[in-house]
Coordinates of C-alpha atoms in Angstrom, one line a residue:
X153 CA 131.2 -4.5 101.8
X154 CA 130.7 -5.4 99.1
X155 CA 131.5 -3.5 96.8
X156 CA 128.1 -1.9 93.9
X157 CA 128.6 -2.8 90.6
X158 CA 127.4 0.0 88.3
X159 CA 125.7 -0.8 84.8
X160 CA 128.1 0.1 82.9
X161 CA 125.5 -0.5 79.7
X162 CA 122.8 2.2 81.4
X163 CA 125.3 5.5 82.5
X164 CA 123.1 8.2 82.2
X165 CA 125.0 11.8 80.2
X166 CA 126.9 14.1 82.2
X167 CA 124.8 16.7 81.2
X168 CA 121.9 15.4 82.6
X169 CA 124.1 14.5 86.2
X170 CA 124.9 17.9 86.2
X171 CA 121.3 19.4 86.2
X172 CA 120.1 17.2 88.7
X173 CA 122.8 18.0 91.4
X174 CA 122.5 21.5 90.8
X175 CA 118.2 21.4 90.8
X176 CA 119.6 19.3 94.5
X177 CA 122.2 22.0 95.4
X178 CA 119.4 25.0 94.3
X179 CA 116.8 22.6 96.9
X180 CA 119.3 22.8 99.0
X181 CA 120.4 26.7 99.2
X182 CA 116.7 27.8 98.8
X183 CA 115.7 26.0 101.9
X184 CA 118.6 27.4 104.4
X185 CA 117.6 30.7 102.5
X186 CA 114.0 29.8 103.5
X187 CA 115.1 28.6 106.9
X188 CA 117.0 32.4 106.9
X189 CA 114.2 34.5 106.0
X190 CA 111.8 32.7 109.0
X191 CA 114.5 33.3 112.1
X192 CA 114.9 36.7 111.1
X193 CA 111.0 37.2 110.7
X194 CA 111.2 35.7 114.2
X195 CA 113.5 38.1 115.6
X196 CA 112.5 40.9 113.8
X197 CA 108.8 40.1 115.6
X198 CA 110.0 39.3 119.2
X199 CA 111.8 42.7 118.8
X200 CA 108.6 44.7 118.1
X201 CA 106.9 43.2 120.3
X202 CA 109.6 44.0 122.8
X203 CA 109.3 48.3 121.7
X204 CA 105.2 47.9 121.4
X205 CA 105.0 46.5 125.6
X206 CA 107.9 49.5 126.1
X207 CA 105.5 52.3 124.1
X208 CA 102.7 50.7 126.0
X209 CA 103.8 51.3 129.5
X210 CA 105.2 55.0 128.3
X211 CA 102.1 55.7 127.1
X212 CA 100.4 55.0 130.3
X213 CA 102.8 57.0 132.7
X214 CA 102.0 60.0 130.1
X215 CA 98.4 59.1 130.9
X216 CA 99.1 58.9 134.2
X217 CA 100.9 62.2 134.7
X218 CA 98.4 63.8 132.3
X219 CA 95.6 63.8 134.0
X220 CA 98.5 64.8 137.7
X221 CA 98.4 67.8 135.9
X222 CA 95.2 67.9 134.7
X223 CA 93.4 67.8 138.7
X224 CA 96.5 69.8 139.1
X225 CA 94.8 72.4 136.8
X226 CA 90.8 72.5 137.7
X227 CA 92.2 72.0 141.5
X228 CA 93.4 76.0 140.7
X229 CA 91.4 77.0 138.3
X230 CA 88.0 76.3 140.8
X231 CA 90.7 78.4 143.9
X232 CA 90.6 80.9 141.4
X233 CA 87.3 81.3 140.8
X234 CA 86.4 81.2 144.5
X235 CA 89.1 83.6 144.7
X236 CA 87.7 86.6 142.5
X237 CA 83.7 85.3 143.5
X238 CA 85.0 86.9 147.4
X239 CA 87.1 89.5 145.5
X240 CA 84.0 91.0 144.0
X241 CA 81.7 90.1 147.0
X242 CA 84.2 92.4 149.3
X243 CA 83.6 95.1 146.4
X244 CA 80.0 95.0 145.6
X245 CA 79.7 95.2 149.3
X246 CA 82.1 97.9 149.4
X247 CA 80.0 99.8 147.1
X248 CA 77.0 99.6 148.7
X249 CA 78.6 101.3 151.8
X250 CA 80.1 104.2 149.9
X251 CA 76.5 104.8 148.2
X252 CA 74.5 104.3 151.3
X253 CA 77.3 106.9 152.8
X254 CA 76.0 109.7 149.9
X255 CA 72.1 109.3 150.1
X256 CA 72.8 110.3 153.9
X257 CA 75.5 112.9 153.4
X258 CA 72.7 114.0 150.5
X259 CA 69.8 114.2 152.9
X260 CA 71.8 116.1 155.0
X261 CA 72.6 118.4 153.0
X262 CA 68.5 119.6 152.4
X263 CA 67.6 118.8 155.9
X264 CA 70.5 121.7 156.2
X265 CA 69.0 123.9 152.9
X266 CA 65.3 123.4 154.9
X267 CA 66.4 124.8 158.1
X268 CA 68.2 127.5 156.4
X269 CA 65.4 128.6 154.3
X270 CA 63.5 128.8 157.1
X271 CA 65.5 130.7 159.3
X272 CA 66.1 133.2 156.8
X273 CA 61.7 133.6 155.5
X274 CA 61.8 133.8 160.1
X275 CA 65.1 136.6 159.6
X276 CA 63.2 138.0 156.8
X277 CA 59.5 138.8 158.4
X278 CA 61.1 140.1 161.3
X279 CA 63.0 142.5 159.3
X280 CA 59.5 143.3 157.8
X281 CA 57.8 143.6 161.0
X282 CA 60.3 145.7 162.8
X283 CA 62.2 148.3 160.3
X284 CA 59.2 150.8 157.8
X285 CA 61.9 151.6 156.6
X286 CA 63.8 149.1 155.4
X287 CA 60.6 146.8 153.6
X288 CA 60.2 150.6 151.2
X289 CA 63.6 149.5 150.6
X290 CA 63.1 146.4 150.0
X291 CA 60.4 147.7 148.1
X292 CA 62.9 150.1 146.3
X293 CA 65.2 147.6 145.6
X294 CA 62.6 144.8 144.0
X295 CA 60.8 147.7 142.1
X296 CA 64.8 147.8 140.2
X297 CA 65.4 144.3 139.5
X298 CA 62.0 143.8 138.3
X299 CA 63.4 147.2 136.0
X300 CA 66.5 145.0 135.1
X301 CA 65.1 141.9 134.5
X302 CA 62.6 143.4 131.9
X303 CA 65.2 145.0 130.4
X304 CA 67.8 141.9 130.4
X305 CA 64.1 140.4 128.2
X306 CA 64.5 143.1 125.8
X307 CA 68.0 142.3 125.3
X308 CA 68.1 138.9 125.1
X309 CA 65.1 139.2 122.4
X310 CA 66.8 141.5 120.2
X311 CA 70.0 139.9 120.7
X312 CA 68.2 136.1 119.6
X313 CA 67.2 138.4 116.3
X314 CA 69.7 138.8 115.4
X315 CA 71.3 135.5 115.8
X316 CA 67.9 134.5 113.9
X317 CA 69.0 137.1 110.9
X318 CA 72.3 136.1 111.1
X319 CA 71.7 132.9 110.6
X320 CA 69.1 133.8 108.1
X321 CA 72.2 136.1 105.6
X322 CA 74.0 132.6 105.7
X323 CA 71.7 129.4 104.8
X324 CA 70.9 132.0 101.9
X325 CA 74.1 133.2 101.1
X326 CA 75.0 128.9 101.2
X327 CA 72.2 128.7 99.2
X328 CA 73.1 131.1 96.4
X329 CA 77.1 129.0 96.9
X330 CA 75.7 125.8 96.8
X331 CA 73.2 127.6 93.1
X332 CA 76.7 128.6 91.4
X333 CA 78.3 125.6 92.0
X334 CA 75.6 123.9 90.6
X335 CA 75.3 126.2 87.6
X336 CA 79.5 125.2 86.9
X337 CA 78.0 121.4 86.9
X338 CA 75.7 121.8 84.6
X339 CA 78.0 123.8 82.5
X340 CA 80.4 120.9 83.0
X341 CA 77.8 118.9 82.0
X342 CA 77.2 120.5 78.9
X343 CA 80.9 121.2 77.5
X344 CA 80.8 117.3 78.5
X345 CA 78.2 116.4 75.9
X346 CA 79.6 118.4 73.8
X347 CA 82.8 117.4 73.5
X348 CA 81.2 114.3 73.2
X349 CA 79.2 114.6 69.9
X350 CA 82.0 116.7 68.7
X351 CA 84.1 112.9 69.6
X352 CA 80.9 110.8 67.6
X353 CA 81.7 113.0 64.4
X354 CA 85.0 112.6 64.4
X355 CA 84.3 109.7 64.9
X356 CA 81.8 109.3 62.4
X357 CA 84.0 111.1 60.0
X358 CA 86.6 109.2 59.8
X359 CA 84.5 106.0 60.4
X360 CA 82.7 107.6 56.5
X361 CA 86.5 109.3 55.3
X362 CA 87.8 104.8 55.4
X363 CA 85.2 103.7 53.6
X364 CA 85.6 106.0 50.8
X365 CA 89.6 105.1 51.2
X366 CA 88.1 100.9 50.9
X367 CA 86.0 101.6 48.1
X368 CA 88.4 103.7 46.5
X369 CA 90.5 101.1 46.6
X370 CA 88.5 98.1 45.8
X371 CA 87.4 100.6 43.4
X372 CA 91.2 101.1 41.2
X373 CA 90.8 99.8 37.5
X374 CA 94.4 98.5 37.9
X375 CA 97.7 97.4 39.5
X376 CA 99.6 98.9 37.5
X377 CA 97.8 102.7 38.4
X378 CA 97.9 102.0 42.1
X379 CA 101.7 101.6 41.6
X380 CA 101.4 105.0 40.3
X381 CA 100.0 106.8 43.1
X382 CA 102.2 105.0 45.5
X383 CA 104.1 107.7 47.3
X384 CA 101.4 110.2 47.1
X385 CA 99.2 108.0 48.9
X386 CA 101.9 107.1 51.0
X387 CA 102.1 110.4 52.2
X388 CA 99.0 111.0 52.6
X389 CA 98.7 107.8 55.0
X390 CA 101.6 109.0 56.8
X391 CA 100.2 112.4 57.0
X392 CA 96.5 110.8 58.0
X393 CA 99.1 108.4 61.1
X394 CA 100.2 112.4 62.2
X395 CA 96.6 113.3 62.5
X396 CA 95.6 109.9 65.2
X397 CA 98.2 110.8 66.8
X398 CA 97.8 114.3 66.6
X399 CA 93.9 113.5 68.0
X400 CA 95.4 111.0 71.0
X401 CA 97.7 114.1 72.3
X402 CA 94.8 116.2 71.9
X403 CA 92.1 113.6 73.7
X404 CA 94.2 113.1 76.5
X405 CA 94.8 116.8 77.0
X406 CA 91.1 117.3 77.3
X407 CA 90.9 114.2 80.1
X408 CA 93.8 115.6 82.0
X409 CA 92.1 118.9 82.0
X410 CA 88.3 117.4 82.5
X411 CA 90.0 115.5 86.0
X412 CA 91.4 119.2 87.2
X413 CA 88.1 120.4 86.3
X414 CA 86.1 117.3 88.4
X415 CA 88.6 118.0 90.7
X416 CA 88.7 121.5 91.8
X417 CA 83.9 121.5 91.9
X418 CA 83.8 117.8 93.9
X419 CA 84.7 117.3 96.9
X420 CA 87.8 114.8 97.7
X421 CA 86.3 110.7 98.1
X422 CA 87.7 109.1 101.5
X423 CA 91.8 108.1 101.4
X424 CA 90.9 106.0 103.1
X425 CA 88.5 103.0 100.5
X426 CA 91.9 103.1 98.5
X427 CA 94.7 104.6 97.7
X428 CA 95.2 107.7 95.0
X429 CA 98.7 106.7 93.3
X430 CA 97.3 103.2 92.5
X431 CA 94.5 104.7 90.6
X432 CA 96.0 107.1 88.8
X433 CA 98.9 104.6 87.3
X434 CA 95.3 102.2 86.7
X435 CA 94.2 104.6 84.8
X436 CA 96.9 105.8 82.9
X437 CA 97.5 102.5 81.5
X438 CA 93.7 101.8 81.0
X439 CA 94.1 105.2 78.8
X440 CA 96.8 104.0 76.5
X441 CA 95.4 100.6 75.8
X442 CA 92.1 102.0 75.3
X443 CA 94.2 104.9 72.2
X444 CA 96.8 101.7 72.0
X445 CA 93.7 99.2 71.3
X446 CA 92.2 102.2 68.5
X447 CA 95.4 102.9 66.7
X448 CA 95.9 98.8 66.7
X449 CA 91.7 99.3 65.0
X450 CA 93.0 102.2 62.1
X451 CA 96.3 100.2 60.8
X452 CA 94.7 97.3 60.8
X453 CA 91.8 99.1 58.2
X454 CA 94.4 100.6 56.4
X455 CA 96.5 97.4 55.7
X456 CA 93.2 96.2 54.1
X457 CA 93.1 98.1 51.7
X458 CA 96.9 98.8 50.8
X459 CA 96.1 94.6 50.4
X460 CA 93.4 95.3 47.6
X461 CA 95.6 98.0 46.6
X462 CA 99.0 95.8 45.9
X463 CA 102.0 94.4 47.2
X464 CA 103.9 97.8 46.2
X465 CA 103.1 99.2 49.3
X466 CA 104.3 97.2 52.3
X467 CA 107.6 98.1 52.8
X468 CA 106.0 102.2 53.0
X469 CA 103.5 100.3 55.7
X470 CA 106.2 98.5 57.8
X471 CA 107.8 101.6 57.8
X472 CA 105.3 103.9 59.2
X473 CA 105.1 100.7 61.2
X474 CA 107.9 101.0 63.0
X475 CA 107.3 104.2 63.2
X476 CA 104.3 104.5 65.5
X477 CA 105.9 102.1 67.0
X478 CA 108.9 104.2 68.2
X479 CA 106.6 106.9 68.6
X480 CA 104.3 104.9 70.5
X481 CA 108.4 103.9 72.8
X482 CA 109.1 107.3 73.7
X483 CA 105.6 108.0 75.2
X484 CA 105.5 105.5 77.2
X485 CA 108.4 106.5 78.2
X486 CA 108.1 110.4 79.0
X487 CA 104.7 108.9 81.0
X488 CA 106.7 105.9 83.2
X489 CA 110.0 108.9 83.6
X490 CA 106.8 111.6 84.3
X491 CA 105.2 108.8 87.0
X492 CA 108.2 108.2 88.4
X493 CA 109.0 112.1 88.9
X494 CA 106.3 112.6 90.8
X495 CA 105.7 109.5 93.0
X496 CA 104.3 107.1 92.0
X497 CA 104.8 103.6 90.4
X498 CA 105.4 104.1 86.9
X499 CA 102.3 100.6 85.5
X500 CA 104.8 97.9 84.3
X501 CA 103.5 97.3 81.0
X502 CA 106.6 96.5 79.5
X503 CA 106.8 92.6 81.3
X504 CA 102.9 92.9 78.6
X505 CA 103.8 90.3 76.0
X506 CA 102.3 93.4 73.7
X507 CA 104.9 96.1 74.6
X508 CA 108.4 93.5 74.3
X509 CA 110.9 94.0 71.1
X510 CA 109.1 91.2 68.6
X511 CA 112.2 89.2 66.2
X512 CA 111.4 89.1 63.2
X513 CA 111.6 85.3 62.5
X514 CA 111.3 83.4 66.1
X515 CA 108.6 85.9 67.4
X516 CA 105.6 86.0 64.7
X517 CA 105.7 81.9 64.2
X518 CA 105.8 81.5 68.8
X519 CA 102.6 84.3 69.2
X520 CA 101.3 82.3 66.3
X521 CA 100.9 79.3 68.0
X522 CA 100.6 80.7 71.2
X523 CA 96.6 81.5 71.5
X524 CA 96.3 83.6 75.5
X525 CA 93.0 83.2 77.3
X526 CA 92.9 86.9 78.8
X527 CA 89.6 86.8 81.7
X528 CA 89.9 90.7 81.2
X529 CA 89.3 91.0 78.5
X530 CA 86.0 88.6 78.0
X531 CA 84.5 89.9 81.5
X532 CA 85.1 93.8 80.4
X533 CA 83.3 94.7 77.7
X534 CA 85.2 98.1 77.2
X535 CA 87.8 95.9 75.6
X536 CA 87.4 93.4 73.2
X537 CA 89.1 92.5 70.4
X538 CA 87.2 90.9 67.4
X539 CA 89.8 88.4 65.9
X540 CA 88.9 87.6 62.0
X541 CA 90.8 85.5 59.7
X542 CA 93.5 85.6 58.0
X543 CA 92.7 83.5 55.3
X544 CA 89.9 86.1 54.4
X545 CA 91.6 88.6 52.4
X546 CA 91.6 88.5 48.9
X547 CA 94.7 87.0 46.2
X548 CA 95.3 90.0 43.7
X549 CA 96.3 89.4 39.7
X550 CA 99.1 86.0 40.2
X551 CA 102.4 88.3 40.1
X552 CA 106.0 86.3 41.0
X553 CA 107.0 89.0 42.3
X554 CA 103.6 88.8 45.3
X555 CA 104.6 85.5 46.1
X556 CA 106.4 85.7 49.2
X557 CA 103.6 88.3 50.4
X558 CA 100.8 86.5 52.0
X559 CA 102.4 84.6 54.1
X560 CA 104.1 88.7 55.9
X561 CA 100.7 89.8 55.9
X562 CA 99.4 86.7 58.2
X563 CA 102.5 87.2 60.5
X564 CA 102.3 90.7 60.3
X565 CA 97.9 89.9 61.2
X566 CA 99.0 87.9 64.4
X567 CA 101.3 90.1 65.5
X568 CA 98.6 93.4 64.9
X569 CA 95.2 91.1 66.2
X570 CA 96.8 90.1 69.0
X571 CA 94.3 90.3 72.7
X572 CA 95.7 93.2 74.6
X573 CA 96.0 91.7 78.1
X574 CA 93.9 94.1 80.5
X575 CA 95.3 94.6 84.0
X576 CA 91.9 94.2 86.5
X577 CA 92.1 97.5 88.0
X578 CA 89.8 99.8 90.8
X579 CA 87.7 101.9 89.0
X580 CA 86.2 105.8 91.1
X581 CA 83.3 105.6 91.6
X582 CA 82.2 108.2 93.5
X583 CA 82.9 111.0 89.8
X584 CA 79.2 110.9 88.3
X585 CA 81.1 112.5 85.4
X586 CA 84.4 110.1 84.1
X587 CA 82.2 107.3 83.0
X588 CA 80.7 109.6 80.0
X589 CA 84.3 109.3 78.7
X590 CA 84.1 105.9 79.0
X591 CA 81.4 105.2 77.1
X592 CA 82.7 108.0 74.4
X593 CA 85.5 105.8 74.0
X594 CA 83.7 102.7 73.5
X595 CA 81.0 104.2 71.2
X596 CA 84.0 105.2 69.6
X597 CA 85.8 101.3 69.6
X598 CA 82.3 99.5 68.6
X599 CA 82.0 102.2 65.2

């Protein structure tokens, strides 16, 4: 074979030759991979077909077994129902025979009674006809029996009259007891109304005093006069805060006395409706929330009046707020210990956001950023905390010392105006007098 002559003048470049060989190798490799994939696909299809055929055979066998089982079960049910029908028929036959036997016995007893009565009449007639003395004795016995019967009737009439008189006296006593109870209830209602009027008058007087303090704070001539009157007014506000706490304690005692009186007067509700411990805990928590809301409103109004006076009373106001928080924490601890000593579960109010101790750096901004939507507060008209914007406070005189005051005031405003978390509580419906103190407290809050 002759050697091929290579045209040395028109040879391609080495890179082009390498690229053409690489393309050919890639094509060969792709072809081999495609053939392997096709073979793998065929083998997997064969395995899947075998598995499907095996599953079909197993399903058919299981279906045949289930049909056989159902046929056996239906035959067993038919046999059982047939046996039950036979037993019921046998029981009915025995009951019918028993009834027939009892009827025959009753007829025999009646026949024996009629026969005995006829024999007795014959014997009496024979006795009357044969012996006159016996007839006289019988007549005497009849008269005695009649007289005894009359005496017994008179005795029964006297006894029935005595029973009627006794029942009438008992009815009169019951009516007297009911009248006394009604008078006691009316007296309690009068006391409640009088107490409500007193509370309304006290709330109105407190509101008038608060408005007077606000007007005096707005009419202050200059900041210097406010700074001179700061110690005396701080002492007055501290005394007012103590008076508010004393009023709260007095209201709690009055409510406890009212609950005791209602427990003595009204009947006890059925114990199956709701547990007494849960209702008492819920009621205590609800009263504490109402008192805390009223105190927050009072502190907000005092804080606004102090903002009008100037920045000098800010530290004293924070001192009073911290003292009030410590006293409220002590009262909650005492209330929790009292409930634990009585065997009742204490309300988990420490888990709520407003009862956690605030941090001076991190707590106020986080509470300001976190807006909680309280569904119970929106649905219940008793607990409606009206939010007011923090940018509506009037600015005082331009003073270098009061430059850091608005930020602290806005933070405290957010802390005080946070909506109170009200848990869903059970309300007692059997005591209608309990709704009046709630209406009274709602009226005080609206004022």
